[in-house]
Coordinates of N, CA and C and ligand atoms in Angstrom, one line a residue:
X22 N 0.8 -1.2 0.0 CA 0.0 0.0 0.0 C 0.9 1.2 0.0
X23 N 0.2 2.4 -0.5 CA 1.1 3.6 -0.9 C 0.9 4.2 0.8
X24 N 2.1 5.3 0.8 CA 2.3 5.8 2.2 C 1.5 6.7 2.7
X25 N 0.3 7.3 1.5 CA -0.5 7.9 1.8 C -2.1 7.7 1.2
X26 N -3.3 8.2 1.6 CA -4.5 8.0 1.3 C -4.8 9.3 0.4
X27 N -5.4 9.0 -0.9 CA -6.3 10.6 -1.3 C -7.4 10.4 -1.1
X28 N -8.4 11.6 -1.6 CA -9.7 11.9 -0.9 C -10.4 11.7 -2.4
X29 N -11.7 11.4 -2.4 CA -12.4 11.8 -4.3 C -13.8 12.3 -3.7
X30 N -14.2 13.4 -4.1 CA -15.6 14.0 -3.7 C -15.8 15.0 -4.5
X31 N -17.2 15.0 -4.8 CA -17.7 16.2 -6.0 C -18.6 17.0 -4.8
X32 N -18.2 18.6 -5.3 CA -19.3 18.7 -4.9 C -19.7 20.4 -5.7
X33 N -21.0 20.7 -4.6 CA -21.4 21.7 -5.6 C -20.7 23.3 -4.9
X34 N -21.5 24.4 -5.7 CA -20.4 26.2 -5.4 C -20.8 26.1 -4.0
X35 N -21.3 25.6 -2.9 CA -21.5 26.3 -1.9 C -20.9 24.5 -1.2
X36 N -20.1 23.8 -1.5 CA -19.7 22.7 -0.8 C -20.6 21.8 -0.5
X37 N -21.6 22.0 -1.3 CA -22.8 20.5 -0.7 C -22.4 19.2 -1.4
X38 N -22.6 18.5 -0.9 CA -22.2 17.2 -1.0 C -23.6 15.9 -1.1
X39 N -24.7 16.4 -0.3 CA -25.3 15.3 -0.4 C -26.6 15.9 -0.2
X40 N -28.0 15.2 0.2 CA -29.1 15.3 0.4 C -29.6 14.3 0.6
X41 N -30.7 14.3 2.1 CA -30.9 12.9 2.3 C -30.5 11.8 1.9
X42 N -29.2 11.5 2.3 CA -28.3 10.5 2.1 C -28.6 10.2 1.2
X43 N -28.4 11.2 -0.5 CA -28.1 10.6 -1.6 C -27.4 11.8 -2.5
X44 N -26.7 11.4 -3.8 CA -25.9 13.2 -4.1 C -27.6 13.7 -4.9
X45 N -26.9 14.8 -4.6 CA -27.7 15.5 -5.1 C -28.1 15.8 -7.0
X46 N -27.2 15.2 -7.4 CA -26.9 15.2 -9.2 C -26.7 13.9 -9.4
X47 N -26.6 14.2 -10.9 CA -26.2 13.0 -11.6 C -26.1 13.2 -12.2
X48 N -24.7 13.0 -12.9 CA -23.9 13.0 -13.6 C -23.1 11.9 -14.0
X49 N -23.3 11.6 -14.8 CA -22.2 10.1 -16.0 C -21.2 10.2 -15.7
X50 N -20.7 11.3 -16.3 CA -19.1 12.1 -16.8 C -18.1 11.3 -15.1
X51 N -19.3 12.1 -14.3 CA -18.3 12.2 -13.1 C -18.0 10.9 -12.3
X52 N -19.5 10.0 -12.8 CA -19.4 8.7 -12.4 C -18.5 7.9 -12.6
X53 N -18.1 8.2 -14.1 CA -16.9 7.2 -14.8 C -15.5 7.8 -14.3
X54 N -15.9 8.9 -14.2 CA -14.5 9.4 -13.8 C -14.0 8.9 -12.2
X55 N -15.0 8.9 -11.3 CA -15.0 8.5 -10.4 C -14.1 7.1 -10.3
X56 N -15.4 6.1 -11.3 CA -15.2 4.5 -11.0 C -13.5 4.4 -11.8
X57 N -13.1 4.9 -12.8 CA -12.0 4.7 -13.6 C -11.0 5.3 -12.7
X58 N -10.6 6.4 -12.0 CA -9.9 7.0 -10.6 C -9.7 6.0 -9.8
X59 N -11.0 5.6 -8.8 CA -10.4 4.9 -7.6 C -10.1 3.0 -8.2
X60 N -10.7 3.0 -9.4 CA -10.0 1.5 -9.8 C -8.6 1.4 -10.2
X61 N -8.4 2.0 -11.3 CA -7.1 2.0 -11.5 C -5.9 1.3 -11.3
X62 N -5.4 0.7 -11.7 CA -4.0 0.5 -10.5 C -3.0 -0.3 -11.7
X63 N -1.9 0.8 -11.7 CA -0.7 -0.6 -12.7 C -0.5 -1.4 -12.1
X64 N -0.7 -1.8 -10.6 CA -0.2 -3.0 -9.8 C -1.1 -4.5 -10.0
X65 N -2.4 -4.4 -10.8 CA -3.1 -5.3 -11.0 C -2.4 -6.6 -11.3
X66 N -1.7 -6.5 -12.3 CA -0.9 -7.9 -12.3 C 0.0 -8.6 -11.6
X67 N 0.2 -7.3 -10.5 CA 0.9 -8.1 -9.2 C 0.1 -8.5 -8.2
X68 N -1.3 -9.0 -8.4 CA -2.8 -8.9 -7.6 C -2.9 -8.4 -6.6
X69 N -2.6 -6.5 -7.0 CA -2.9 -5.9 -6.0 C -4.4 -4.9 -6.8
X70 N -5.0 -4.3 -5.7 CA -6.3 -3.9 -5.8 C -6.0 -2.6 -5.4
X71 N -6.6 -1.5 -5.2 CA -7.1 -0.4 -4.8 C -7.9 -0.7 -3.5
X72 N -8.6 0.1 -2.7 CA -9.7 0.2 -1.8 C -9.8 1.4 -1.5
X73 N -11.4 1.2 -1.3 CA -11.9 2.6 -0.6 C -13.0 2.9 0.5
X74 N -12.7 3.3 1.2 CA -13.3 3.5 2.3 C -14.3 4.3 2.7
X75 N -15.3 3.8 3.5 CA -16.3 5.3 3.2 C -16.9 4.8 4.9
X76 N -18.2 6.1 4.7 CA -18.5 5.9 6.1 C -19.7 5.1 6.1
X77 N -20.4 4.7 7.0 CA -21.6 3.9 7.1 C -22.7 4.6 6.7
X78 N -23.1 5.6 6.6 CA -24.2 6.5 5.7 C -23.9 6.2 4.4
X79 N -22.6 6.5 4.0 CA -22.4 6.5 2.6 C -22.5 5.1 2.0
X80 N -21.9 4.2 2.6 CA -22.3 2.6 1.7 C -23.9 2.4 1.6
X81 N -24.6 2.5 2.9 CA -26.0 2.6 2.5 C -26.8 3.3 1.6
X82 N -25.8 4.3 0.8 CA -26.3 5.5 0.3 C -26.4 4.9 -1.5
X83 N -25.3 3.8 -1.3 CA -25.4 2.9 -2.5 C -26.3 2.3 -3.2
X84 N -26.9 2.4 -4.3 CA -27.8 1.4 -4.1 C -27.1 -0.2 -4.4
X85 N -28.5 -0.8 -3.6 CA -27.8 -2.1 -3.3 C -27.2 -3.3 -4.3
X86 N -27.5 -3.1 -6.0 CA -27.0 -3.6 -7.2 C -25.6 -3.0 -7.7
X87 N -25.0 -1.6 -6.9 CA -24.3 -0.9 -7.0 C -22.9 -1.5 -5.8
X88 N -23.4 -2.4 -5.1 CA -22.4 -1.9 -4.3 C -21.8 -3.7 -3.4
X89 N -21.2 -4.4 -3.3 CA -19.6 -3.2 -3.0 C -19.7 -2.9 -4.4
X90 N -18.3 -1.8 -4.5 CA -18.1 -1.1 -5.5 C -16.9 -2.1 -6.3
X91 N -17.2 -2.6 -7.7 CA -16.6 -3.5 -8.3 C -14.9 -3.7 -8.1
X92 N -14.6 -4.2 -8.2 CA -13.1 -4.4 -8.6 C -11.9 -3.5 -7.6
X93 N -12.6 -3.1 -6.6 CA -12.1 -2.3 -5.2 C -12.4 -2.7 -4.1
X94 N -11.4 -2.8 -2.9 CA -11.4 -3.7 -1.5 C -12.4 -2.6 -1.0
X95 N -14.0 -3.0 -0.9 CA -14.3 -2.2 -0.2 C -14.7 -1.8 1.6
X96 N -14.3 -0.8 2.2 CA -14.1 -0.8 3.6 C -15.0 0.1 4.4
X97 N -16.0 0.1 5.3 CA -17.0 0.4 5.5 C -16.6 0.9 7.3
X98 N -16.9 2.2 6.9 CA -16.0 2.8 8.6 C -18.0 2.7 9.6
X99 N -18.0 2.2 10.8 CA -18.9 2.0 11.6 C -18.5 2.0 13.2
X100 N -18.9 2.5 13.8 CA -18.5 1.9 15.6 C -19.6 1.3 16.1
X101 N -20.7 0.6 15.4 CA -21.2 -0.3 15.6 C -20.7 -1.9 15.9
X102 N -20.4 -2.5 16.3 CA -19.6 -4.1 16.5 C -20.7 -4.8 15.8
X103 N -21.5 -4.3 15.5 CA -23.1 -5.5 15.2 C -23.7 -5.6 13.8
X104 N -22.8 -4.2 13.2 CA -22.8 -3.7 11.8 C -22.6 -4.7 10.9
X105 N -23.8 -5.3 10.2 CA -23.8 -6.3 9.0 C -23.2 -5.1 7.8
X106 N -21.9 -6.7 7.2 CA -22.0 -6.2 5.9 C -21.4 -7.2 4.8
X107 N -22.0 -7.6 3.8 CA -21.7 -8.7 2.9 C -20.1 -9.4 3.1
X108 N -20.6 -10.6 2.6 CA -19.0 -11.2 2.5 C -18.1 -10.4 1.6
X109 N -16.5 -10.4 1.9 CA -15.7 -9.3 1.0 C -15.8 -8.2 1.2
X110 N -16.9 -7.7 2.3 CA -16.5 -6.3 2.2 C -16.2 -6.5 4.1
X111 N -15.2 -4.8 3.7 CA -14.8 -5.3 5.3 C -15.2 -3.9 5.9
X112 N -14.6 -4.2 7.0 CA -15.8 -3.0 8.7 C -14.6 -2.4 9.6
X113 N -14.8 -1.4 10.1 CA -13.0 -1.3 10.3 C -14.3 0.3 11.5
X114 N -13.6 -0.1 13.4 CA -14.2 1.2 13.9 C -13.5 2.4 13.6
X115 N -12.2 2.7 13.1 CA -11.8 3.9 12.9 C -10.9 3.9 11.7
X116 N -10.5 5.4 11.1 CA -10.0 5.2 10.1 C -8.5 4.6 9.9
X117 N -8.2 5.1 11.4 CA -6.7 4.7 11.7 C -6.4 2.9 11.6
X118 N -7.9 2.8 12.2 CA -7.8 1.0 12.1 C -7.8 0.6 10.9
X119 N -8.7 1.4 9.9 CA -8.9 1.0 8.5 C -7.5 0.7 7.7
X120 N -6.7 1.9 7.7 CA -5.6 2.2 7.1 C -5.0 0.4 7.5
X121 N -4.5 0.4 8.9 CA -3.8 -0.5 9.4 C -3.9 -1.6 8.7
X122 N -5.4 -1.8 9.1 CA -5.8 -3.2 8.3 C -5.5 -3.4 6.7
X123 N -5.7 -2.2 6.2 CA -5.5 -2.6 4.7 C -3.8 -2.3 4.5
X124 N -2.5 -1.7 5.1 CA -1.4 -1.7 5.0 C -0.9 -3.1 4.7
X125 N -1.6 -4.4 5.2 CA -1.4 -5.5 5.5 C -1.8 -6.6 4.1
X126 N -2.5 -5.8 3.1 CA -2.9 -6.9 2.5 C -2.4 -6.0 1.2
X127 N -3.0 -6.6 -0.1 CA -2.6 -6.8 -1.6 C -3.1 -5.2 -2.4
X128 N -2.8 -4.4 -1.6 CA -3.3 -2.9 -1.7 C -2.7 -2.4 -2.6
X129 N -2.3 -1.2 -3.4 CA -1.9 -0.3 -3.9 C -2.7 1.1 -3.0
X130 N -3.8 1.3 -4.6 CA -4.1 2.9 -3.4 C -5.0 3.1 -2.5
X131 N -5.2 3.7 -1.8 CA -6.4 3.5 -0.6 C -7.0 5.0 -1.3
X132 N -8.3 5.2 -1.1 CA -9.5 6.3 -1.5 C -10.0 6.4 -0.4
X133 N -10.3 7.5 0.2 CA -11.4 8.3 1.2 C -12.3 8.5 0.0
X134 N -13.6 8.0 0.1 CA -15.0 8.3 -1.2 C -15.9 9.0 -0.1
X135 N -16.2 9.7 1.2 CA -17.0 9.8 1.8 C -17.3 9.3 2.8
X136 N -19.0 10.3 3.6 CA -19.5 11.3 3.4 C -18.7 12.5 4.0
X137 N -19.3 13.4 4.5 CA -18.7 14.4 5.0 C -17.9 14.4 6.4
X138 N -18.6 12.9 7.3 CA -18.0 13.0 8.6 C -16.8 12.4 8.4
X139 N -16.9 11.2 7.7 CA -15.1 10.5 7.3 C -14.6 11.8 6.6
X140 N -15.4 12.6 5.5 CA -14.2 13.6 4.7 C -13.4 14.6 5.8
X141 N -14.4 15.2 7.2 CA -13.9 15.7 7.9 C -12.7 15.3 8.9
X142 N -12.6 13.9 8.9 CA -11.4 13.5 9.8 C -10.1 13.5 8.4
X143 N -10.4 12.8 7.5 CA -9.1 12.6 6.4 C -8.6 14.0 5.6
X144 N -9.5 14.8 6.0 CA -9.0 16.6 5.3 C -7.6 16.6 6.3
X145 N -7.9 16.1 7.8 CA -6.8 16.4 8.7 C -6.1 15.2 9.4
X146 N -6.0 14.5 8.4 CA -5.0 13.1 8.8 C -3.8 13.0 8.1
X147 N -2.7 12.8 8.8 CA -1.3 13.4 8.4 C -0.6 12.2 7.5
X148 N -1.9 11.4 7.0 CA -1.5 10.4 5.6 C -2.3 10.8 4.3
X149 N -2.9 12.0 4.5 CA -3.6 12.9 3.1 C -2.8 13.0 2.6
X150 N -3.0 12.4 1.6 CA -2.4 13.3 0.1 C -2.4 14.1 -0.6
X151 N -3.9 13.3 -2.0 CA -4.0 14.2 -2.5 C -5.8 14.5 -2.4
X152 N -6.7 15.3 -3.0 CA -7.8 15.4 -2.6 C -8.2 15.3 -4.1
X153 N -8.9 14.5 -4.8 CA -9.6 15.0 -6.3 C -10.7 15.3 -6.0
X154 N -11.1 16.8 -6.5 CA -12.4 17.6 -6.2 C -13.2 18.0 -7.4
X155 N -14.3 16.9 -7.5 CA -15.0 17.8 -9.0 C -16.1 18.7 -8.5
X156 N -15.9 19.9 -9.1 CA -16.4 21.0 -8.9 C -17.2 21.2 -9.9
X157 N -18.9 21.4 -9.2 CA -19.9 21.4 -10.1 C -20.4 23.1 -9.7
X158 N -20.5 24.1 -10.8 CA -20.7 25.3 -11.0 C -22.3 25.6 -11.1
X159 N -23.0 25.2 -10.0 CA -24.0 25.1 -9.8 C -24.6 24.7 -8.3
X160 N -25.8 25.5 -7.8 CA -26.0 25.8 -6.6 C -27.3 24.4 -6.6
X161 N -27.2 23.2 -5.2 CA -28.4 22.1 -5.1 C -28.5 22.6 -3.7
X162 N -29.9 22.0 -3.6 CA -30.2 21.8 -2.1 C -29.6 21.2 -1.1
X163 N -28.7 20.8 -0.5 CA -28.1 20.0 0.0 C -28.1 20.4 1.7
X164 N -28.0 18.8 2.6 CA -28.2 19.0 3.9 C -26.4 18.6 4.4
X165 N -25.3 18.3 3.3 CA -24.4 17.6 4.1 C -23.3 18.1 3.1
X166 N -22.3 18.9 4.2 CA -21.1 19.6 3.2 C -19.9 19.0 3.1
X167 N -19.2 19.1 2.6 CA -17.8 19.6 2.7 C -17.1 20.0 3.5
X168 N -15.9 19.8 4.4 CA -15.4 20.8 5.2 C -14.6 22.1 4.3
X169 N -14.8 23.1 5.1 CA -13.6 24.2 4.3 C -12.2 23.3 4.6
X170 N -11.3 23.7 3.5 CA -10.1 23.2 3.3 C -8.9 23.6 2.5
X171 N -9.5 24.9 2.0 CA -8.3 25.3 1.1 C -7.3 25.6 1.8
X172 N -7.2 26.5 2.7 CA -6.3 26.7 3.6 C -4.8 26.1 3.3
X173 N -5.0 24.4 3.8 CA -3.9 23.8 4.0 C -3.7 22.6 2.7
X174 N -4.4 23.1 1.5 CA -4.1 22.5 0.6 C -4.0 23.1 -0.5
X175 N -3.2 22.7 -1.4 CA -2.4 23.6 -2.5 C -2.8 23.0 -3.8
X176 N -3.3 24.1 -4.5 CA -4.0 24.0 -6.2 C -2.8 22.9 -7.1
X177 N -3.3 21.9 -7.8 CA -2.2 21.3 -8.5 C -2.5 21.0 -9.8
X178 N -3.2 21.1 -9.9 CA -4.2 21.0 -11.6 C -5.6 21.2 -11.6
X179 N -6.1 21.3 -12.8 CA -7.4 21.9 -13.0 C -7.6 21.4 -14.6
X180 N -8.6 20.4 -14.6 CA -9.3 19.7 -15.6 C -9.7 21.0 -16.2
X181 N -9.8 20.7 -17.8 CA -10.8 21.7 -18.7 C -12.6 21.4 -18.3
X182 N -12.9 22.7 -18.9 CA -15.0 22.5 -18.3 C -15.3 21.3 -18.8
X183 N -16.1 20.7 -18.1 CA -16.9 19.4 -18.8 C -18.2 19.6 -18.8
X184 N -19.2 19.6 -19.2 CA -20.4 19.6 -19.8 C -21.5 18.4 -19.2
X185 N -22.9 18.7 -18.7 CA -23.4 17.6 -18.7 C -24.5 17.8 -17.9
X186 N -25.9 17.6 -18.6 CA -27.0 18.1 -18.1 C -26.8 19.7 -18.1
X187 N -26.3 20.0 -19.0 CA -26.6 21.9 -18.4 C -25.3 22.0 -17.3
X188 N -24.8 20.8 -16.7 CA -23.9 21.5 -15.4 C -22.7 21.3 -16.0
X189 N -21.8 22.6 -15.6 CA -20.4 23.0 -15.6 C -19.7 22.3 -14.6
X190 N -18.6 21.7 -15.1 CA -17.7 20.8 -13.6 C -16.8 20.9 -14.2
X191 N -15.5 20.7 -13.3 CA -14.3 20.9 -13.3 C -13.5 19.7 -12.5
X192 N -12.1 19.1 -12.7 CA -12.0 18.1 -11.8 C -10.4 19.0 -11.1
X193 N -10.4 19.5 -10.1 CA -9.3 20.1 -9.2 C -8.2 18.9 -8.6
X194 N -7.2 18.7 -8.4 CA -6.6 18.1 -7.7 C -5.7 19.1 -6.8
X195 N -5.8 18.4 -5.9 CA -4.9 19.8 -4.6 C -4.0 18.5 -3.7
X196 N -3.0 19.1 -3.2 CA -2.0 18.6 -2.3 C -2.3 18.6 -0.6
X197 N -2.1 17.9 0.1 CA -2.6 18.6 1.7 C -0.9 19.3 2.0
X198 N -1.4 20.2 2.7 CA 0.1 20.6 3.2 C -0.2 20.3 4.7
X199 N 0.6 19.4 5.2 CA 0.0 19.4 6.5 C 1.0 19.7 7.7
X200 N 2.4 20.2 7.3 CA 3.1 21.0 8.6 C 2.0 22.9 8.3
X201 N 1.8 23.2 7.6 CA 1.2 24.1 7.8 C -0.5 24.3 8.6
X202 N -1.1 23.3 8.1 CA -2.2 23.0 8.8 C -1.7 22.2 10.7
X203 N -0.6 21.8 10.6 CA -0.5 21.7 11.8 C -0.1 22.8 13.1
X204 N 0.4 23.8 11.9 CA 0.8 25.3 12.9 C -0.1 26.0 12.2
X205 N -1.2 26.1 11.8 CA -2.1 27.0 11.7 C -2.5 27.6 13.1
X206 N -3.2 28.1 13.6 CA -3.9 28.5 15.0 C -5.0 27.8 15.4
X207 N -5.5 27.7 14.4 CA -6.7 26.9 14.9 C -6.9 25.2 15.4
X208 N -5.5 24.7 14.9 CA -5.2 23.6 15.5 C -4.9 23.5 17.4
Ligands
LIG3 N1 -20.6 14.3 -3.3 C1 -19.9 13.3 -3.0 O1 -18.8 13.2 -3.6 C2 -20.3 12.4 -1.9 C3 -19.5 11.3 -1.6 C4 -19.9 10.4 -0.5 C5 -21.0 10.7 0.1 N2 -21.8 11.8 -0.2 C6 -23.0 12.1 0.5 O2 -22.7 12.3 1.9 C7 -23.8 12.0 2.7 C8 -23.4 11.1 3.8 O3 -22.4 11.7 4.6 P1 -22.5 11.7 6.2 O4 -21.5 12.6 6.8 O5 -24.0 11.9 6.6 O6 -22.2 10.2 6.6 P2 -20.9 9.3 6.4 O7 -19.7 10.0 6.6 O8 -21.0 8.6 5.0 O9 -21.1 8.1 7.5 C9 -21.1 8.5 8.8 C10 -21.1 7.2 9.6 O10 -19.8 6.6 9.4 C11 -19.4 6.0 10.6 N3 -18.1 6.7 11.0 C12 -17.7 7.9 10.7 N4 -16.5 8.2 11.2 C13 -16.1 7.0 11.8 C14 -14.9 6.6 12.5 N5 -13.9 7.5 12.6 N6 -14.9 5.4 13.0 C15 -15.9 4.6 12.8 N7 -17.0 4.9 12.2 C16 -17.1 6.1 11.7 C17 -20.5 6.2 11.6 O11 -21.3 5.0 11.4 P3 -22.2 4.4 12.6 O12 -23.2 5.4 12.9 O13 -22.7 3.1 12.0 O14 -21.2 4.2 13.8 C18 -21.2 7.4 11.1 O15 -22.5 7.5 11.5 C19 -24.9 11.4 1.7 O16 -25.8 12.4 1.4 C20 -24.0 11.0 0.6 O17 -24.8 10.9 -0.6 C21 -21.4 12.6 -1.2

C-alpha cells in the first residue's frame, strides 16, 4: 500500500455534497470518472487492488446492485460491532484501524470516497495526500457539506470545463500541506 491516502468528492459552489443521504446530481461524466480513478491501479498484475473506504451512511447510500463497488477492496468505517456487511467487504471502527488493516494486504491505493463526517477527519490526517475535487458550477439543495479546506491544501491542476446536463464541472486536484495545517492557529 502507498504511504498515503487521497480523498475523491464532488461537490457543488457552496460545498454541498449530499441530500438525504443521496448526491444530489447526476452525472455520468463524473461517475466514470470516479469508477476509472479509484479502480485503476498498474499494480493489478501483481494482484494488487485499490480500496476505498467510506463511512456507514455513505455505503447505504449505495444502491444495493451498485455496491460493493466493483473491482475495489471495499471498507465500510462503523462503531457499531453489530454492523452487518456482505462477505468481501470489510468493517473497520476507525479510520486509523482501517488504514492498518488494509497496510497489511494486496493494496496499492487506498481512497477516502466519503460522506462528510469520514471527509472531515481525512482533510486532517497526516497520511492525506492528494484530494480529487469535481467542482460542479451550480448551486443544489443539499443537507451535508464539505469541510472548508483550502487553507492547508495547494492548487495542482485543474481539468478543462466538462459539460453535462446543463452542469459546468471541473475536476481540481490539490495537495494537503499538512506542517502548515498543523501550525495553523486553529489547531
Ligand atoms: N458528493 C460526494 O462526492 C459524496 C461522496 C460520498 C457521500 N456523499 C453524501 O454524503 C452524505 C453522507 O455523509 P454523512 O456525513 O452523513 O455520513 P458518512 O460520513 O458517510 O457516514 C457516517 C457514519 O460513518 C461512521 N463513521 C464515521 N467516522 C467514523 C470513524 N472514525 N470510525 C468509525 N465509524 C465512523 C459512523 O457510522 P455508525 O453510525 O454506524 O457508527 C457514522 O454515523 C450522503 O448524502 C451521501 O450521498 C457525497
Amino acid at each position: 500500500m502507498r504511504d498515503k491516502f487521497d480523498i475523491v468528492v464532488a461537490c457543488d459552489s457552496n460545498r454541498g455534497i449530499g441530500k438525504q443521504n443521496a448526491l444530489p446530481w447526476r452525472l455520468s461524466t463524473d461517475m466514470k470518472y470516479f469508477r476509472d480513478l479509484t479502480s485503476s491501479t498498474p499494480l493489478l498484475t501483481e494482484g494488487k487492488r485499490n480500496a476505498v473506504i467510506m463511512g456507514r451512511k455513505t455505503w447505504e447510500s449505495i444502491p444495493p446492485n451498485f455496491r460493493p463497488l466493483k473491482e475495489r477492496y471495499n471498507l465500510v468505517l462503523t462503531r457499531n460491532p453489530n454492523y452487518s456487511v456482505p462477505q468481501g467487504v470489510f468493517r473497520s471502527p476507525s479510520l486509523d484501524e482501517a488504514l492498518e488493516f488494509l497496510s497489511g494486504g494486496p493494496v496499492d491505493r487506498v481512497f477516502v470516497i466519503g460522506g462528510a463526517e469520514v471527509y472531515k477527519q481525512a482533510l486532517a490526517h497526516d497520511k492525506c495526500g492528494l484530494l480529487y475535487l469535481t467542482e460542479i458550477r451550480a448551486q443544489f439543495d443539499c443537507d451535508t457539506f464539505l469541510p472548508e479546506f483550502r487553507g492547508f491544501f495547494q492548487l495542482l491542476s485543474c481539468s478543462e470545463v466538462m459539460q453535462e446536463n446543463d452542469l459546468n464541472s471541473c475536476v481540481k486536484v490539490y495537495e494537503f500541506n499538512y506542517p502548515e495545517y498543523l501550525s495553523s492557529a486553529e489547531v
